[in-house]
PDB file of C-alpha atoms in Angstrom:
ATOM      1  CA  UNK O   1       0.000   0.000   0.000  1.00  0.00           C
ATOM      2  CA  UNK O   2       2.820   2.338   0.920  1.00  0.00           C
ATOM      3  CA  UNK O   3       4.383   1.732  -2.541  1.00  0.00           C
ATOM      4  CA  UNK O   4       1.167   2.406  -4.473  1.00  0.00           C
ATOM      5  CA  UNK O   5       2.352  -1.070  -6.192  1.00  0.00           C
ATOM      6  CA  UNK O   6      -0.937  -2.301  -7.870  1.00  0.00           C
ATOM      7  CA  UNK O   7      -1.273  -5.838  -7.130  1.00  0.00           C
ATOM      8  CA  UNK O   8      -2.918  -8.816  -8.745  1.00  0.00           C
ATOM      9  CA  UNK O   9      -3.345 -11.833  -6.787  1.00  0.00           C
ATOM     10  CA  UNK O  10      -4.067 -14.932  -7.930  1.00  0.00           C
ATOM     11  CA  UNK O  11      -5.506 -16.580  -5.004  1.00  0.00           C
ATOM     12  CA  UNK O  12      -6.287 -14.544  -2.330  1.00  0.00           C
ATOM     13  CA  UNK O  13      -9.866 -14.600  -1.484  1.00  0.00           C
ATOM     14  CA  UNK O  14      -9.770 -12.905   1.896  1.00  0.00           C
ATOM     15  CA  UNK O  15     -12.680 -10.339   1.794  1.00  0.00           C
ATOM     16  CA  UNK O  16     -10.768  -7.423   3.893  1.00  0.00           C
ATOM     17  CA  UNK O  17      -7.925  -7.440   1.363  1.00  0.00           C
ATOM     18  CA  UNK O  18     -10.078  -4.921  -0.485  1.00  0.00           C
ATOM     19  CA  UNK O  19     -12.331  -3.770   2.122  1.00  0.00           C
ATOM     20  CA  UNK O  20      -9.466  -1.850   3.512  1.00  0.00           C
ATOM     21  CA  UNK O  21      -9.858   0.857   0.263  1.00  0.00           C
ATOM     22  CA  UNK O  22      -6.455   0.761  -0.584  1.00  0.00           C
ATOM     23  CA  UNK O  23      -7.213   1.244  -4.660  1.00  0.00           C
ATOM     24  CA  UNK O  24      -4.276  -1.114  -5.944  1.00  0.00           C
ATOM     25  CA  UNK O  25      -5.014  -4.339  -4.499  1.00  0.00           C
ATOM     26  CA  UNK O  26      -7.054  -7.087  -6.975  1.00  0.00           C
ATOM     27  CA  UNK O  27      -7.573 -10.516  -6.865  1.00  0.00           C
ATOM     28  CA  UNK O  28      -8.371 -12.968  -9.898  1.00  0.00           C
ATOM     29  CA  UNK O  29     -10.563 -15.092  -7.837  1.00  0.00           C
ATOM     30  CA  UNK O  30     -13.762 -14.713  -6.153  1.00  0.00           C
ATOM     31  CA  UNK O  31     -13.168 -13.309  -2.437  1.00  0.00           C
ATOM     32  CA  UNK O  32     -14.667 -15.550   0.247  1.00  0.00           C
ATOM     33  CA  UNK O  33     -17.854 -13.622   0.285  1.00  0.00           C
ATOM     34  CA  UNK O  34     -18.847 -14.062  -3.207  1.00  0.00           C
ATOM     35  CA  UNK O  35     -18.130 -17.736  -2.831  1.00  0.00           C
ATOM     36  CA  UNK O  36     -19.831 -18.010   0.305  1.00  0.00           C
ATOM     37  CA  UNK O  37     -23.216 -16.802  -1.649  1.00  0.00           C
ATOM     38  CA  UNK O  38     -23.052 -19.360  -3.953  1.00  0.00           C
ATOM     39  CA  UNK O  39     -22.527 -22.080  -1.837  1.00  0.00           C
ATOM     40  CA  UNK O  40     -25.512 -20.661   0.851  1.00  0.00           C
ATOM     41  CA  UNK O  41     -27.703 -20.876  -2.503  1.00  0.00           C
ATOM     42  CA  UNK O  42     -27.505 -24.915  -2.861  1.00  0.00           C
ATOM     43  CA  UNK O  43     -27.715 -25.683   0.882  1.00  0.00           C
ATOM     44  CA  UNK O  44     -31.507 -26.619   1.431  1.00  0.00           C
ATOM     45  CA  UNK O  45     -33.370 -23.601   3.668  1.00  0.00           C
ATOM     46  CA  UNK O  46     -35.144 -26.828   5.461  1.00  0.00           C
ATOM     47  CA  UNK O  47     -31.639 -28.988   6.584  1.00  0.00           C
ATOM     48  CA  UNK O  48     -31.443 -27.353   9.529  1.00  0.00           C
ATOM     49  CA  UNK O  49     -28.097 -25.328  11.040  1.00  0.00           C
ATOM     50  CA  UNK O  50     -25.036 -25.864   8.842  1.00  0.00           C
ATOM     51  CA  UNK O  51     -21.908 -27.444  10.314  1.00  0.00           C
ATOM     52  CA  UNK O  52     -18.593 -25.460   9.494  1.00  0.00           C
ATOM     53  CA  UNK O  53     -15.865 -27.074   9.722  1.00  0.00           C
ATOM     54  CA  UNK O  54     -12.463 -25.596   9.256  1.00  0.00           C
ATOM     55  CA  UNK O  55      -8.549 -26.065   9.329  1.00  0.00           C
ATOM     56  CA  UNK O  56      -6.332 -23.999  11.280  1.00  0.00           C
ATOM     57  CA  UNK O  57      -4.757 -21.734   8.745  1.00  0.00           C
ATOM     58  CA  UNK O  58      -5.537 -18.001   8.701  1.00  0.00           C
ATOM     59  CA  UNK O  59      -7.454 -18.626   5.191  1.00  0.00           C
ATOM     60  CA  UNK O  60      -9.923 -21.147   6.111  1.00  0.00           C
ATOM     61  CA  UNK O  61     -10.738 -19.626   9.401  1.00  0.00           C
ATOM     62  CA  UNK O  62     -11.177 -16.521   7.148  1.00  0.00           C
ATOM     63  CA  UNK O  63     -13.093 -18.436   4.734  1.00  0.00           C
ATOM     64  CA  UNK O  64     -15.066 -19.766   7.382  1.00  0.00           C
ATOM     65  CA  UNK O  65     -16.049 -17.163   9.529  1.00  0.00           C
ATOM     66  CA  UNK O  66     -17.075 -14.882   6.270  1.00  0.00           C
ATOM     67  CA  UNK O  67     -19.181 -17.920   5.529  1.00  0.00           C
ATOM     68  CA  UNK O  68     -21.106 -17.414   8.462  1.00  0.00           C
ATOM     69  CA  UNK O  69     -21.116 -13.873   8.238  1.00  0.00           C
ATOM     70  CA  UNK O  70     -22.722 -13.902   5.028  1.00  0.00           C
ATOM     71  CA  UNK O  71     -25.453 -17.062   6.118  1.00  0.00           C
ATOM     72  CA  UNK O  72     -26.263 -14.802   9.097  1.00  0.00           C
ATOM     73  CA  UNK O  73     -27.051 -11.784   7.046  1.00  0.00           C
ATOM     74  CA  UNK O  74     -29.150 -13.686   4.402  1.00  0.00           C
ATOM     75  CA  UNK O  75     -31.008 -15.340   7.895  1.00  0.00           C
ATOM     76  CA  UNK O  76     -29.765 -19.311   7.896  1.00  0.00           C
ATOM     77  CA  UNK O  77     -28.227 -20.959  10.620  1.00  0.00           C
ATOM     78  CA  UNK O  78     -24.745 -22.171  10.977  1.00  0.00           C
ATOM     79  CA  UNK O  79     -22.756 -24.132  13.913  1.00  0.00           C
ATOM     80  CA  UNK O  80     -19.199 -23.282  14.242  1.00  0.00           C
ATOM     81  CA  UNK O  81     -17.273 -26.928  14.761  1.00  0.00           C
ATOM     82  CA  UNK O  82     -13.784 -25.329  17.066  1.00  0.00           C
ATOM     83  CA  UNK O  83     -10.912 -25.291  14.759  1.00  0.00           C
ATOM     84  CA  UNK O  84      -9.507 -28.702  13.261  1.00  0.00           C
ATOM     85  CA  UNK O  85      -5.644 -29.277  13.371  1.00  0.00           C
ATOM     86  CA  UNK O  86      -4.903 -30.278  10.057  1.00  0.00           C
ATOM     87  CA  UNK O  87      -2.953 -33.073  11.479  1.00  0.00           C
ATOM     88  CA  UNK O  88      -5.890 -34.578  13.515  1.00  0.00           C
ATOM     89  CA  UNK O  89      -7.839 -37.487  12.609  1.00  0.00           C
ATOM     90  CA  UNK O  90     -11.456 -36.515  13.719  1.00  0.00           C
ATOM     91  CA  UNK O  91     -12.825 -33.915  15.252  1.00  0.00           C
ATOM     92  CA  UNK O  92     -16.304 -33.167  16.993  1.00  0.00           C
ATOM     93  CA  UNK O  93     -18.190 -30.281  17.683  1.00  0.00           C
ATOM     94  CA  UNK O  94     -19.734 -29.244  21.119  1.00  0.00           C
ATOM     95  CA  UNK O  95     -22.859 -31.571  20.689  1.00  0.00           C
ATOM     96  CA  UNK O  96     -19.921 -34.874  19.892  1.00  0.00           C
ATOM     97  CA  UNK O  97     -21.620 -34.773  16.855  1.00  0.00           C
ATOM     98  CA  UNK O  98     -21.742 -33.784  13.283  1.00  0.00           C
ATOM     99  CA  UNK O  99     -24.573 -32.839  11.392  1.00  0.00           C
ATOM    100  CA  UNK O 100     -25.326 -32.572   7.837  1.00  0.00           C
ATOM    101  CA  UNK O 101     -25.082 -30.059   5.743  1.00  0.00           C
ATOM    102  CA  UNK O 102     -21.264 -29.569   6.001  1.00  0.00           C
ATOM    103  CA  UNK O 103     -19.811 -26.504   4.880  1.00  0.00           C
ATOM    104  CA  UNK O 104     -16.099 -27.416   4.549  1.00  0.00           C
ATOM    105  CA  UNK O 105     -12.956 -25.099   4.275  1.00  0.00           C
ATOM    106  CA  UNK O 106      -9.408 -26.322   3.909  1.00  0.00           C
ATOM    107  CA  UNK O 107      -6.913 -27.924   1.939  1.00  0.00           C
ATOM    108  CA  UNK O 108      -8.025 -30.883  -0.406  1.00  0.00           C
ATOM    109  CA  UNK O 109      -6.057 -33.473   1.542  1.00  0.00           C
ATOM    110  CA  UNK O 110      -7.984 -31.893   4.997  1.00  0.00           C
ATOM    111  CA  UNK O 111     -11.122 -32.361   3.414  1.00  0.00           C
ATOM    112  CA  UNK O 112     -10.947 -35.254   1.800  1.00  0.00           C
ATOM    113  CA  UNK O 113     -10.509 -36.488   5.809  1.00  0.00           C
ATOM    114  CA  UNK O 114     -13.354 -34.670   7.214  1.00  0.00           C
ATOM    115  CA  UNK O 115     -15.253 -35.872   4.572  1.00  0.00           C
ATOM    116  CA  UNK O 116     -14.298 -39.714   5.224  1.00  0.00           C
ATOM    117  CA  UNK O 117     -14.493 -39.558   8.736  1.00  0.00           C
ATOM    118  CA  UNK O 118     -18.098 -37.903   8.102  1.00  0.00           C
ATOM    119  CA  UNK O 119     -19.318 -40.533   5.765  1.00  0.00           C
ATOM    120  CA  UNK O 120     -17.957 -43.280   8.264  1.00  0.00           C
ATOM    121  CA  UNK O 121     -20.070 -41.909  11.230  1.00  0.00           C
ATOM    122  CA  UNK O 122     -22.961 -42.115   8.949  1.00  0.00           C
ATOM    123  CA  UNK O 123     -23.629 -38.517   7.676  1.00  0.00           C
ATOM    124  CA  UNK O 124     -24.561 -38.630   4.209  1.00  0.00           C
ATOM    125  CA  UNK O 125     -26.206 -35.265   3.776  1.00  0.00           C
ATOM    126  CA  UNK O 126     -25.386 -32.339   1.534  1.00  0.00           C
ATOM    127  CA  UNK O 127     -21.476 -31.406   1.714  1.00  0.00           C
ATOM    128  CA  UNK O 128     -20.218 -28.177  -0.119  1.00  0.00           C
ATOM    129  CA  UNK O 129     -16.440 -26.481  -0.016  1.00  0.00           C
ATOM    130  CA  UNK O 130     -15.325 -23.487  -1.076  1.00  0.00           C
ATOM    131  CA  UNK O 131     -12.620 -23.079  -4.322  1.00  0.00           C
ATOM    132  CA  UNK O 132      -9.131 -24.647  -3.002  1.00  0.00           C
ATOM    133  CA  UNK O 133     -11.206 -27.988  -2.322  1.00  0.00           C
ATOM    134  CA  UNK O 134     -11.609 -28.169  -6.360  1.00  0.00           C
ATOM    135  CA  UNK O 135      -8.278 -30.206  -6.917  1.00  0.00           C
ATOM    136  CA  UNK O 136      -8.579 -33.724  -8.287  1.00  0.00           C
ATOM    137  CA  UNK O 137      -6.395 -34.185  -4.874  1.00  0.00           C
ATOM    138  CA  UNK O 138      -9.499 -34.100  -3.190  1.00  0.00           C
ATOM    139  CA  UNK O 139     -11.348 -36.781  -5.339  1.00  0.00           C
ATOM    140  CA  UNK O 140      -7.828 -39.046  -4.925  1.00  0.00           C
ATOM    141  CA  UNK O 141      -7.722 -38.331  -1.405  1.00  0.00           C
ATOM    142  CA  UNK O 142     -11.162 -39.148  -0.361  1.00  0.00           C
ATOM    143  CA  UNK O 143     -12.504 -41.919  -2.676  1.00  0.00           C
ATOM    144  CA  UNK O 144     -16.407 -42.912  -2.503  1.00  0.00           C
ATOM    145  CA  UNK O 145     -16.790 -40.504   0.265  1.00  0.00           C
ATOM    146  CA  UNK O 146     -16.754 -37.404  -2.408  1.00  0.00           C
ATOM    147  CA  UNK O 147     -19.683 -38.423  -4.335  1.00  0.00           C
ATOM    148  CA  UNK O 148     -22.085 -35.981  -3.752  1.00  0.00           C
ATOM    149  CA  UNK O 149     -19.740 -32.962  -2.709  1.00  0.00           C
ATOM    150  CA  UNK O 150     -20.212 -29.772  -4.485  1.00  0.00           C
ATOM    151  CA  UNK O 151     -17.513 -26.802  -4.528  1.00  0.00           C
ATOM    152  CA  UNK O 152     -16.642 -23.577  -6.124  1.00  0.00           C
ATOM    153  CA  UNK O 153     -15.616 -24.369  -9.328  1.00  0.00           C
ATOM    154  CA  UNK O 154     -12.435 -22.666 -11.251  1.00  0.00           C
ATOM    155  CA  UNK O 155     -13.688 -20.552 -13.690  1.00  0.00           C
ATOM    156  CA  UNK O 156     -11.777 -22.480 -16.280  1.00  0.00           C
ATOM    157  CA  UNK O 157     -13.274 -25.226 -16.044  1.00  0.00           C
ATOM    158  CA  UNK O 158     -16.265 -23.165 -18.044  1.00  0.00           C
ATOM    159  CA  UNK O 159     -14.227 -21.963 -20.917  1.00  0.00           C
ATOM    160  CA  UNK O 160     -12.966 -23.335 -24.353  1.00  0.00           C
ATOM    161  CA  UNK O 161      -9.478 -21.591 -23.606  1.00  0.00           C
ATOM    162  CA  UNK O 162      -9.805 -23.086 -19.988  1.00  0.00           C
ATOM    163  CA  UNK O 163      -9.566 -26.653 -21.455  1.00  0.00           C
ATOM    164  CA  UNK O 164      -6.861 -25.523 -23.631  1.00  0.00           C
ATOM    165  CA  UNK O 165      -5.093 -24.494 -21.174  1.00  0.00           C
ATOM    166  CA  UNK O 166      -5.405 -27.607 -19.489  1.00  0.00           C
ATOM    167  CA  UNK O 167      -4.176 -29.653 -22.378  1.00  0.00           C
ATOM    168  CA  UNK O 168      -1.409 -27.568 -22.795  1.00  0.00           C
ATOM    169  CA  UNK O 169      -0.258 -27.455 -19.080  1.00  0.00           C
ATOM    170  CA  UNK O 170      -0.647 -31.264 -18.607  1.00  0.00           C
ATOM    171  CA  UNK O 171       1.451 -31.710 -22.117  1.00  0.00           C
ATOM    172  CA  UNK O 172       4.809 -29.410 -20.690  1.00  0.00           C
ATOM    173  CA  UNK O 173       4.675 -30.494 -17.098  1.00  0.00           C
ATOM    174  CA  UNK O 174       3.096 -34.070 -17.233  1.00  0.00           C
ATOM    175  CA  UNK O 175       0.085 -33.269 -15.055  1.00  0.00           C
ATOM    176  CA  UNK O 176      -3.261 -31.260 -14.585  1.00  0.00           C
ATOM    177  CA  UNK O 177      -3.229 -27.968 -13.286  1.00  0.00           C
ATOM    178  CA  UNK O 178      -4.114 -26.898 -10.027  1.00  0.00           C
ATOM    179  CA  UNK O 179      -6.892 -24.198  -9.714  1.00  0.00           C
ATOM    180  CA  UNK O 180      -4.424 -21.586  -8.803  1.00  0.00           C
ATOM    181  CA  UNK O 181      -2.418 -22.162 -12.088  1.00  0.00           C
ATOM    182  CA  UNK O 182      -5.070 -20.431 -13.863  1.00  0.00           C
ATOM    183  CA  UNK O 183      -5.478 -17.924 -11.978  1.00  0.00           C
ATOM    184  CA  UNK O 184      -1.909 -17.209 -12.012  1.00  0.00           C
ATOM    185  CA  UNK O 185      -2.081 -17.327 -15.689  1.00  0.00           C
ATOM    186  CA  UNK O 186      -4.619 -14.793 -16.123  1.00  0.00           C
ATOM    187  CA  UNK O 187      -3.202 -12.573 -13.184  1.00  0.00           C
ATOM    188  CA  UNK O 188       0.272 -12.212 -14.630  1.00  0.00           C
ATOM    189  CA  UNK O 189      -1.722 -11.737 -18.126  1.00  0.00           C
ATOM    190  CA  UNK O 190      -3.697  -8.739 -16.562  1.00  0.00           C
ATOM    191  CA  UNK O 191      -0.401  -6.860 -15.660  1.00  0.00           C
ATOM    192  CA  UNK O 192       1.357  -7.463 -18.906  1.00  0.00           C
ATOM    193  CA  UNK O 193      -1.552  -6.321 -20.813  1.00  0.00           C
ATOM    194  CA  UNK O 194      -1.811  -2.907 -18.014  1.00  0.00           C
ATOM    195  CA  UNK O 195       1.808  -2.209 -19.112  1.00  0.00           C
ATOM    196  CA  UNK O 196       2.242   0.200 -22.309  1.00  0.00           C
ATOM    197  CA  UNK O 197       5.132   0.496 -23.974  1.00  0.00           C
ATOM    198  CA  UNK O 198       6.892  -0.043 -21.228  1.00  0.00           C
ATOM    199  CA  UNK O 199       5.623   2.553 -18.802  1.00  0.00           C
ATOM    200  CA  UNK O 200       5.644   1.098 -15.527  1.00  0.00           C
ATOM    201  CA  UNK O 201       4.217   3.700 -13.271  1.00  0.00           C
ATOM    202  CA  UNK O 202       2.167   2.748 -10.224  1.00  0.00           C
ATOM    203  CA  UNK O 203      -1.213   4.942 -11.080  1.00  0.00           C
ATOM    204  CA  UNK O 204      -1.115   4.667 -14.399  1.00  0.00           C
ATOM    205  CA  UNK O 205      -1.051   0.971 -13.910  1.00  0.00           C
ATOM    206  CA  UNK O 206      -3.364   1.279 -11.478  1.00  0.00           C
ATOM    207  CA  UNK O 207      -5.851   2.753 -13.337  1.00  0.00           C
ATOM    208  CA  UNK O 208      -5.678   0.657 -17.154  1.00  0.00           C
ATOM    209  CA  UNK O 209      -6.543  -2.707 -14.470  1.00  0.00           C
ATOM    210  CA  UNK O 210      -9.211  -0.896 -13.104  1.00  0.00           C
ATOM    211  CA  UNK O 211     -10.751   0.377 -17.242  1.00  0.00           C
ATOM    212  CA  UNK O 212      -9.658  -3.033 -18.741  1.00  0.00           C
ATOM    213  CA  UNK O 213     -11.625  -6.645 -19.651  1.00  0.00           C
ATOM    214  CA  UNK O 214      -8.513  -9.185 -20.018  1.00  0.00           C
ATOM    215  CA  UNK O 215     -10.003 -12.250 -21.832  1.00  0.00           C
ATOM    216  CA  UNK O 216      -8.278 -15.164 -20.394  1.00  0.00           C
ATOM    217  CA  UNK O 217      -8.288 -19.030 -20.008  1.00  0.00           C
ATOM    218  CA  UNK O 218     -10.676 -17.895 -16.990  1.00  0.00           C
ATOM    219  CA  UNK O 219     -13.003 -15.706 -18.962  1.00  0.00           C
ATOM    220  CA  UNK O 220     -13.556 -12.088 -18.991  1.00  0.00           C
ATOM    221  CA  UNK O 221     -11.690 -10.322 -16.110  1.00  0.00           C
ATOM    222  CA  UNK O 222     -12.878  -7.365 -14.705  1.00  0.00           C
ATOM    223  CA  UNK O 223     -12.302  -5.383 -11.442  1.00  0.00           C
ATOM    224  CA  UNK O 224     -15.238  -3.539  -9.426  1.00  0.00           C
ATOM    225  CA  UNK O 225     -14.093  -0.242  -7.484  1.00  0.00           C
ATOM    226  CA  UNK O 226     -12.633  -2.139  -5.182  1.00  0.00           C
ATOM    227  CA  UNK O 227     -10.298  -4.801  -6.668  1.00  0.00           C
ATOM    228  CA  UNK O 228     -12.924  -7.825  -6.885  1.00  0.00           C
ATOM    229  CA  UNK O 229     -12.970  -9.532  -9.393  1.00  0.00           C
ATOM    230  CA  UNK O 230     -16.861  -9.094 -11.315  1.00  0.00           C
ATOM    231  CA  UNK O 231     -18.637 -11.887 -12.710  1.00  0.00           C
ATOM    232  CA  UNK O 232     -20.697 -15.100 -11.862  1.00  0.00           C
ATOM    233  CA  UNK O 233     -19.524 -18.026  -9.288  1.00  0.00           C
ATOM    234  CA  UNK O 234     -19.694 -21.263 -10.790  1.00  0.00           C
ATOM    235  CA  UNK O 235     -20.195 -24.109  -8.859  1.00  0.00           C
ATOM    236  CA  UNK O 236     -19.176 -28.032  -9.594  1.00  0.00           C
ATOM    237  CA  UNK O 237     -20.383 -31.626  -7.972  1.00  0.00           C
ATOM    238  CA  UNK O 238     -18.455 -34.488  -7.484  1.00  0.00           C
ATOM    239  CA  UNK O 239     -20.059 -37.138  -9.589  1.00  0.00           C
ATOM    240  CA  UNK O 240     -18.828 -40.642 -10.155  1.00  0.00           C
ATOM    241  CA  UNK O 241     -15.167 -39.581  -8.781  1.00  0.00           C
ATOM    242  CA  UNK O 242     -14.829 -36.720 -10.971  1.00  0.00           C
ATOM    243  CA  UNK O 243     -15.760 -33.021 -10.929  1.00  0.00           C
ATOM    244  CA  UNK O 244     -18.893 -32.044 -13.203  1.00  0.00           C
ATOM    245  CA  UNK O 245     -20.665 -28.313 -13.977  1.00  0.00           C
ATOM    246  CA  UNK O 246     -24.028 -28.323 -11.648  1.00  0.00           C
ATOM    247  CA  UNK O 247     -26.753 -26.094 -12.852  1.00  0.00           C
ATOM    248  CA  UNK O 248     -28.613 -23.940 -11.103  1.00  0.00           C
TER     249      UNK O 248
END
């Protein structure tokens, strides 16, 4: 902020990176809030309070409590399960306990073990996680117990040049890309395309990523006021061990 350094980040969804109004921070994913709205909208008004269930790292607390935050606002009920060491095998909440729906936030590996250790104490209700849960590691990691999950989907996933990109990745590095790949793509992209000529100044960069649409492998990338990224969130169900579009 000091530097008036405009930023583009790839991955970080944390709402309060531009809630604080400093005009040159933007992110090429959806911030927690926008994700959290999409995955409120599939989680039945009638199940009853939502479990959350979190790992210990400053971004899926984040993720987490914004989740809440947002299901409070918008009137639905959520129980907070206390922070899950990423290392630990189960976990319970006050009640000893879980109940279904699950709202899940952490790494694919941590999920794919809450998600096990759900399905193994018998709850086989609705399961949703937020974007970093939409690796293939998840689907690897958890088995049969995935069926059924839905998460944020990467917004390449949707796109011609998405699966491209894909191809392409898998065919110089000898495996699918993560989510974050991308994202990275189309953030690096963003600032190339913001530079003219050359001319490298702070506010002038500043201001072409705030007027500009970059067309990417994610699709059409443009910035509100302040720094989110605009556009619909996508969402994606794990069916038959693999990740597939779900319609709304």
């Amino acid at each position: 902020a000091k530097r008036r350094m405009p930023l583009v980040s790839p991955w970080a969804s944390d709402p309060s990176l531009t809630a604080s109004y400093v005009p040159w921070m933007y992110r090429a994913v959806p911030s927690d809030r926008a994700q959290a709205h999409a995955l409120w909208s599939v989680i039945p008004k009638d199940g009853g309070p939502v479990s959350v269930l979190a790992a210990d790292d400053y971004d899926a607390q984040t993720a987490a409590r914004t989740f809440v935050a947002e299901g409070i606002a918008a009137g639905r009920a959520a129980t907070v399960v206390p922070a899950v060491s990423r290392d630990a095998a189960t976990a319970h909440s006050a009640g000893g306990q879980w109940s279904a729906p699950v709202a899940l936030f952490g790494s694919p590996e941590w999920a794919a073990r809450r998600v096990r250790d759900l399905r193994d104490r018998g709850v086989t209700g609705h399961a949703v996680g937020w974007l970093r849960m939409a690796n293939e590691r998840f689907i690897d990691a958890a088995g049969a117990a995935a069926e059924g999950v839905t998460v944020v989907a990467p917004a390449h996933w949707h796109t011609a040049a998405g699966s491209d990109f894909d191809v392409a990745f898998a065919a110089r590095f000898g495996r699918r890309p993560s989510p974050l790949a991308a994202y990275a793509y189309d953030a690096a992209n963003a600032l190339l395309q913001a530079i003219d000529d050359g001319e490298v100044d702070p506010d002038a960069l500043r201001d072409r990523l705030q007027r500009a649409v970059t067309h990417g492998v994610t699709g059409p990338m443009a910035f509100d006021e302040h720094g989110n990224r605009e556009g619909p969130v996508r969402l994606a169900v794990v069916r038959r061990g693999a990740f597939a579009p779900l319609e709304r």
